[in-house]
């Protein structure tokens, strides 16, 4: 189910009067309840509003500026290895200039102890197709509890328990991170490493430092600085 809450919008009046094309310059939703889903074909849809193959409705996301304030946001991913996320309080801003998009996202759980995640991104491409987007992303996590947030695996390594603080700069291309660099601090982490043959777990008191992770043609590489 979708609940749009309070809607505030601005109409591109000159365009409508001169060209007969009526569209929004900006739209703001307050107190909404939205369910975003990435289908198995990689296209993002808003369940309840965009069941067609077209993806996200352009009148809501594709023109000018879109803002989501104080709203619940549910995300599900039907692609292989996809994760689900239910955020009680989401603030999202998307500024569109043709195929260029600036995103600012602030996500918080209903439980303050679960932490907070912020993201700023400048990307190019069709916004309803994450796999086609390319650009730069900044991620800031504050005391994220691994059990509450579906943190991604990297090179078969995953954080299964503990909390994470980080500031990361990333390159996004072909539907995933190609490079991550920045600072991370883990408190009482439980790290898991899974291969086709084995599965190992490592519990630590803590871990923090600077690193650079890159996806390579034949695998990946990791460089660390003052990681302890």
mmCIF file of C-alpha atoms in Angstrom:
data_model
loop_
_atom_site.group_PDB
_atom_site.id
_atom_site.type_symbol
_atom_site.label_atom_id
_atom_site.label_comp_id
_atom_site.label_asym_id
_atom_site.label_seq_id
_atom_site.Cartn_x
_atom_site.Cartn_y
_atom_site.Cartn_z
ATOM 1 C CA UNK A 1 0.000 0.000 0.000
ATOM 2 C CA UNK A 2 1.102 3.569 -0.723
ATOM 3 C CA UNK A 3 0.247 6.665 1.291
ATOM 4 C CA UNK A 4 1.391 9.965 -0.202
ATOM 5 C CA UNK A 5 0.626 12.071 2.887
ATOM 6 C CA UNK A 6 0.664 15.842 2.334
ATOM 7 C CA UNK A 7 1.577 16.893 -1.209
ATOM 8 C CA UNK A 8 3.035 20.289 -2.098
ATOM 9 C CA UNK A 9 3.888 20.979 -5.721
ATOM 10 C CA UNK A 10 4.886 23.686 -8.171
ATOM 11 C CA UNK A 11 3.655 23.681 -11.769
ATOM 12 C CA UNK A 12 5.773 24.759 -14.745
ATOM 13 C CA UNK A 13 3.156 27.282 -15.861
ATOM 14 C CA UNK A 14 5.080 28.845 -18.805
ATOM 15 C CA UNK A 15 5.745 25.405 -20.313
ATOM 16 C CA UNK A 16 2.120 24.436 -19.914
ATOM 17 C CA UNK A 17 0.794 27.618 -21.526
ATOM 18 C CA UNK A 18 3.271 27.740 -24.409
ATOM 19 C CA UNK A 19 3.722 24.045 -25.202
ATOM 20 C CA UNK A 20 0.692 22.412 -23.667
ATOM 21 C CA UNK A 21 2.987 20.174 -21.590
ATOM 22 C CA UNK A 22 1.914 20.282 -17.964
ATOM 23 C CA UNK A 23 4.524 19.050 -15.517
ATOM 24 C CA UNK A 24 5.768 19.784 -12.015
ATOM 25 C CA UNK A 25 8.785 21.959 -11.285
ATOM 26 C CA UNK A 26 9.018 20.525 -7.784
ATOM 27 C CA UNK A 27 7.020 18.214 -5.556
ATOM 28 C CA UNK A 28 7.265 17.549 -1.807
ATOM 29 C CA UNK A 29 5.667 14.674 0.108
ATOM 30 C CA UNK A 30 5.364 14.916 3.900
ATOM 31 C CA UNK A 31 4.447 11.996 6.150
ATOM 32 C CA UNK A 32 4.215 9.560 3.237
ATOM 33 C CA UNK A 33 4.517 5.764 3.266
ATOM 34 C CA UNK A 34 6.228 4.558 0.093
ATOM 35 C CA UNK A 35 7.301 1.112 -1.079
ATOM 36 C CA UNK A 36 10.123 1.150 -3.638
ATOM 37 C CA UNK A 37 11.045 -2.103 -5.343
ATOM 38 C CA UNK A 38 13.849 -3.029 -7.701
ATOM 39 C CA UNK A 39 12.487 -5.687 -10.009
ATOM 40 C CA UNK A 40 14.507 -8.657 -11.204
ATOM 41 C CA UNK A 41 15.079 -6.822 -14.516
ATOM 42 C CA UNK A 42 16.808 -3.990 -12.614
ATOM 43 C CA UNK A 43 14.030 -1.397 -13.030
ATOM 44 C CA UNK A 44 12.831 0.468 -9.914
ATOM 45 C CA UNK A 45 9.080 0.869 -9.438
ATOM 46 C CA UNK A 46 6.889 2.486 -6.818
ATOM 47 C CA UNK A 47 4.493 -0.269 -5.766
ATOM 48 C CA UNK A 48 0.915 0.894 -6.070
ATOM 49 C CA UNK A 49 1.687 3.698 -8.539
ATOM 50 C CA UNK A 50 3.994 2.335 -11.207
ATOM 51 C CA UNK A 51 3.133 -1.249 -11.985
ATOM 52 C CA UNK A 52 3.918 -0.799 -15.688
ATOM 53 C CA UNK A 53 7.260 -1.463 -17.344
ATOM 54 C CA UNK A 54 7.928 2.283 -17.475
ATOM 55 C CA UNK A 55 9.410 2.337 -13.976
ATOM 56 C CA UNK A 56 9.108 5.324 -11.644
ATOM 57 C CA UNK A 57 6.375 7.835 -12.548
ATOM 58 C CA UNK A 58 8.116 10.885 -14.089
ATOM 59 C CA UNK A 59 5.542 13.287 -12.661
ATOM 60 C CA UNK A 60 6.750 12.287 -9.191
ATOM 61 C CA UNK A 61 10.497 11.690 -9.572
ATOM 62 C CA UNK A 62 11.626 12.776 -13.023
ATOM 63 C CA UNK A 63 11.076 16.543 -13.261
ATOM 64 C CA UNK A 64 12.804 19.341 -11.389
ATOM 65 C CA UNK A 65 13.070 18.644 -7.651
ATOM 66 C CA UNK A 66 11.500 15.852 -5.587
ATOM 67 C CA UNK A 67 11.540 15.871 -1.778
ATOM 68 C CA UNK A 68 10.386 13.316 0.751
ATOM 69 C CA UNK A 69 10.150 14.592 4.333
ATOM 70 C CA UNK A 70 9.550 12.686 7.570
ATOM 71 C CA UNK A 71 8.249 9.625 5.754
ATOM 72 C CA UNK A 72 8.401 5.859 5.957
ATOM 73 C CA UNK A 73 10.348 4.253 3.123
ATOM 74 C CA UNK A 74 10.320 0.534 2.369
ATOM 75 C CA UNK A 75 12.892 -0.820 -0.085
ATOM 76 C CA UNK A 76 13.023 -4.320 -1.545
ATOM 77 C CA UNK A 77 15.359 -5.723 -4.192
ATOM 78 C CA UNK A 78 14.325 -8.679 -6.337
ATOM 79 C CA UNK A 79 17.708 -8.957 -8.080
ATOM 80 C CA UNK A 80 20.163 -11.680 -7.069
ATOM 81 C CA UNK A 81 21.675 -10.894 -3.674
ATOM 82 C CA UNK A 82 19.307 -7.972 -3.159
ATOM 83 C CA UNK A 83 18.404 -6.740 0.327
ATOM 84 C CA UNK A 84 15.320 -5.258 1.961
ATOM 85 C CA UNK A 85 15.115 -2.216 4.212
ATOM 86 C CA UNK A 86 12.267 -0.617 6.171
ATOM 87 C CA UNK A 87 13.112 2.915 7.330
ATOM 88 C CA UNK A 88 10.792 4.642 9.789
ATOM 89 C CA UNK A 89 12.043 8.174 9.052
ATOM 90 C CA UNK A 90 13.386 9.107 5.644
ATOM 91 C CA UNK A 91 14.281 12.526 4.263
ATOM 92 C CA UNK A 92 15.145 12.455 0.566
ATOM 93 C CA UNK A 93 15.951 15.213 -1.928
ATOM 94 C CA UNK A 94 16.419 14.584 -5.667
ATOM 95 C CA UNK A 95 17.299 17.426 -8.028
ATOM 96 C CA UNK A 96 17.032 16.480 -11.702
ATOM 97 C CA UNK A 97 18.729 18.278 -14.572
ATOM 98 C CA UNK A 98 17.986 16.091 -17.550
ATOM 99 C CA UNK A 99 19.946 12.871 -17.095
ATOM 100 C CA UNK A 100 21.992 14.327 -14.209
ATOM 101 C CA UNK A 101 20.705 13.789 -10.673
ATOM 102 C CA UNK A 102 21.821 15.109 -7.281
ATOM 103 C CA UNK A 103 20.575 13.029 -4.336
ATOM 104 C CA UNK A 104 20.683 13.737 -0.615
ATOM 105 C CA UNK A 105 19.324 11.007 1.661
ATOM 106 C CA UNK A 106 18.989 10.849 5.455
ATOM 107 C CA UNK A 107 17.679 7.564 6.907
ATOM 108 C CA UNK A 108 16.905 6.731 10.527
ATOM 109 C CA UNK A 109 15.343 3.719 12.224
ATOM 110 C CA UNK A 110 12.451 3.980 14.667
ATOM 111 C CA UNK A 111 14.961 2.799 17.294
ATOM 112 C CA UNK A 112 17.506 5.559 17.954
ATOM 113 C CA UNK A 113 20.056 2.924 19.046
ATOM 114 C CA UNK A 114 20.124 1.470 15.505
ATOM 115 C CA UNK A 115 22.038 4.438 14.107
ATOM 116 C CA UNK A 116 21.669 6.782 11.149
ATOM 117 C CA UNK A 117 22.756 6.690 7.499
ATOM 118 C CA UNK A 118 23.319 9.698 5.232
ATOM 119 C CA UNK A 119 24.159 9.672 1.525
ATOM 120 C CA UNK A 120 25.001 12.348 -1.035
ATOM 121 C CA UNK A 121 25.352 11.373 -4.688
ATOM 122 C CA UNK A 122 25.875 12.973 -8.079
ATOM 123 C CA UNK A 123 24.990 10.494 -10.806
ATOM 124 C CA UNK A 124 24.104 10.411 -14.493
ATOM 125 C CA UNK A 125 21.626 8.147 -16.261
ATOM 126 C CA UNK A 126 18.038 6.956 -15.937
ATOM 127 C CA UNK A 127 17.161 7.230 -12.265
ATOM 128 C CA UNK A 128 14.753 4.269 -12.366
ATOM 129 C CA UNK A 129 17.611 2.004 -13.535
ATOM 130 C CA UNK A 130 20.347 1.939 -10.840
ATOM 131 C CA UNK A 131 22.430 -0.420 -12.985
ATOM 132 C CA UNK A 132 22.715 2.291 -15.670
ATOM 133 C CA UNK A 133 23.778 5.081 -13.301
ATOM 134 C CA UNK A 134 27.363 6.289 -13.034
ATOM 135 C CA UNK A 135 28.791 8.823 -10.597
ATOM 136 C CA UNK A 136 30.203 9.585 -7.170
ATOM 137 C CA UNK A 137 28.653 8.746 -3.805
ATOM 138 C CA UNK A 138 29.452 9.864 -0.251
ATOM 139 C CA UNK A 139 28.218 7.698 2.634
ATOM 140 C CA UNK A 140 28.189 8.678 6.305
ATOM 141 C CA UNK A 141 27.119 6.060 8.815
ATOM 142 C CA UNK A 142 26.756 6.837 12.506
ATOM 143 C CA UNK A 143 26.624 3.942 14.973
ATOM 144 C CA UNK A 144 24.881 1.612 12.519
ATOM 145 C CA UNK A 145 23.907 -1.644 14.185
ATOM 146 C CA UNK A 146 24.619 -4.519 11.800
ATOM 147 C CA UNK A 147 21.523 -6.466 12.850
ATOM 148 C CA UNK A 148 19.263 -3.528 11.906
ATOM 149 C CA UNK A 149 20.867 -2.459 8.614
ATOM 150 C CA UNK A 150 21.517 -4.774 5.631
ATOM 151 C CA UNK A 151 25.113 -3.689 5.069
ATOM 152 C CA UNK A 152 26.538 -4.991 1.760
ATOM 153 C CA UNK A 153 29.143 -7.721 1.465
ATOM 154 C CA UNK A 154 32.489 -6.908 -0.102
ATOM 155 C CA UNK A 155 34.586 -9.637 -1.640
ATOM 156 C CA UNK A 156 32.787 -12.288 0.407
ATOM 157 C CA UNK A 157 33.298 -10.418 3.700
ATOM 158 C CA UNK A 158 30.289 -9.223 5.702
ATOM 159 C CA UNK A 159 29.575 -7.582 9.065
ATOM 160 C CA UNK A 160 27.129 -9.839 10.902
ATOM 161 C CA UNK A 161 27.123 -8.146 14.333
ATOM 162 C CA UNK A 162 28.474 -5.063 16.029
ATOM 163 C CA UNK A 163 28.194 -1.376 15.111
ATOM 164 C CA UNK A 164 29.810 0.655 12.363
ATOM 165 C CA UNK A 165 30.778 4.298 11.943
ATOM 166 C CA UNK A 166 32.180 5.370 8.583
ATOM 167 C CA UNK A 167 32.797 8.128 6.070
ATOM 168 C CA UNK A 168 33.203 6.711 2.588
ATOM 169 C CA UNK A 169 33.697 8.075 -0.923
ATOM 170 C CA UNK A 170 32.689 5.703 -3.690
ATOM 171 C CA UNK A 171 32.518 5.273 -7.456
ATOM 172 C CA UNK A 172 29.212 3.794 -8.645
ATOM 173 C CA UNK A 173 29.020 2.038 -12.014
ATOM 174 C CA UNK A 174 27.218 -0.953 -13.577
ATOM 175 C CA UNK A 175 24.864 -1.309 -10.622
ATOM 176 C CA UNK A 176 27.466 -1.480 -7.879
ATOM 177 C CA UNK A 177 30.433 0.078 -6.134
ATOM 178 C CA UNK A 178 33.638 -0.104 -8.171
ATOM 179 C CA UNK A 179 35.775 1.640 -5.566
ATOM 180 C CA UNK A 180 35.409 2.602 -1.906
ATOM 181 C CA UNK A 181 37.812 4.729 0.095
ATOM 182 C CA UNK A 182 37.572 6.335 3.504
ATOM 183 C CA UNK A 183 37.517 5.756 7.236
ATOM 184 C CA UNK A 184 35.684 3.057 9.168
ATOM 185 C CA UNK A 185 35.384 2.189 12.869
ATOM 186 C CA UNK A 186 33.811 -1.073 13.995
ATOM 187 C CA UNK A 187 32.816 -1.800 17.586
ATOM 188 C CA UNK A 188 32.697 -5.466 18.664
ATOM 189 C CA UNK A 189 32.409 -6.633 15.048
ATOM 190 C CA UNK A 190 31.616 -10.173 13.976
ATOM 191 C CA UNK A 191 33.076 -10.578 10.494
ATOM 192 C CA UNK A 192 32.033 -13.458 8.258
ATOM 193 C CA UNK A 193 33.848 -14.688 5.158
ATOM 194 C CA UNK A 194 32.095 -17.108 2.839
ATOM 195 C CA UNK A 195 33.443 -18.982 -0.175
ATOM 196 C CA UNK A 196 32.088 -21.940 -2.131
ATOM 197 C CA UNK A 197 34.088 -24.289 0.088
ATOM 198 C CA UNK A 198 34.262 -22.663 3.527
ATOM 199 C CA UNK A 199 32.580 -20.269 5.907
ATOM 200 C CA UNK A 200 34.592 -18.523 8.625
ATOM 201 C CA UNK A 201 33.752 -16.033 11.355
ATOM 202 C CA UNK A 202 36.032 -13.673 13.256
ATOM 203 C CA UNK A 203 35.018 -11.780 16.417
ATOM 204 C CA UNK A 204 37.043 -8.701 17.380
ATOM 205 C CA UNK A 205 36.920 -6.124 20.158
ATOM 206 C CA UNK A 206 37.181 -3.318 17.611
ATOM 207 C CA UNK A 207 38.695 -2.206 14.330
ATOM 208 C CA UNK A 208 39.277 1.237 12.842
ATOM 209 C CA UNK A 209 41.392 2.958 10.220
ATOM 210 C CA UNK A 210 41.578 4.125 6.634
ATOM 211 C CA UNK A 211 41.267 1.891 3.604
ATOM 212 C CA UNK A 212 40.799 1.756 -0.163
ATOM 213 C CA UNK A 213 38.868 -1.102 -1.751
ATOM 214 C CA UNK A 214 38.750 -1.604 -5.521
ATOM 215 C CA UNK A 215 36.959 -4.094 -7.710
ATOM 216 C CA UNK A 216 39.391 -5.599 -10.224
ATOM 217 C CA UNK A 217 38.824 -7.565 -13.410
ATOM 218 C CA UNK A 218 40.025 -10.747 -11.719
ATOM 219 C CA UNK A 219 38.755 -10.023 -8.186
ATOM 220 C CA UNK A 220 39.384 -7.113 -5.819
ATOM 221 C CA UNK A 221 42.158 -5.374 -3.928
ATOM 222 C CA UNK A 222 42.335 -3.773 -0.466
ATOM 223 C CA UNK A 223 44.832 -1.180 0.748
ATOM 224 C CA UNK A 224 44.859 -0.105 4.406
ATOM 225 C CA UNK A 225 46.457 2.754 6.362
ATOM 226 C CA UNK A 226 46.677 2.712 10.154
ATOM 227 C CA UNK A 227 44.060 -0.024 10.332
ATOM 228 C CA UNK A 228 44.113 -1.506 13.811
#
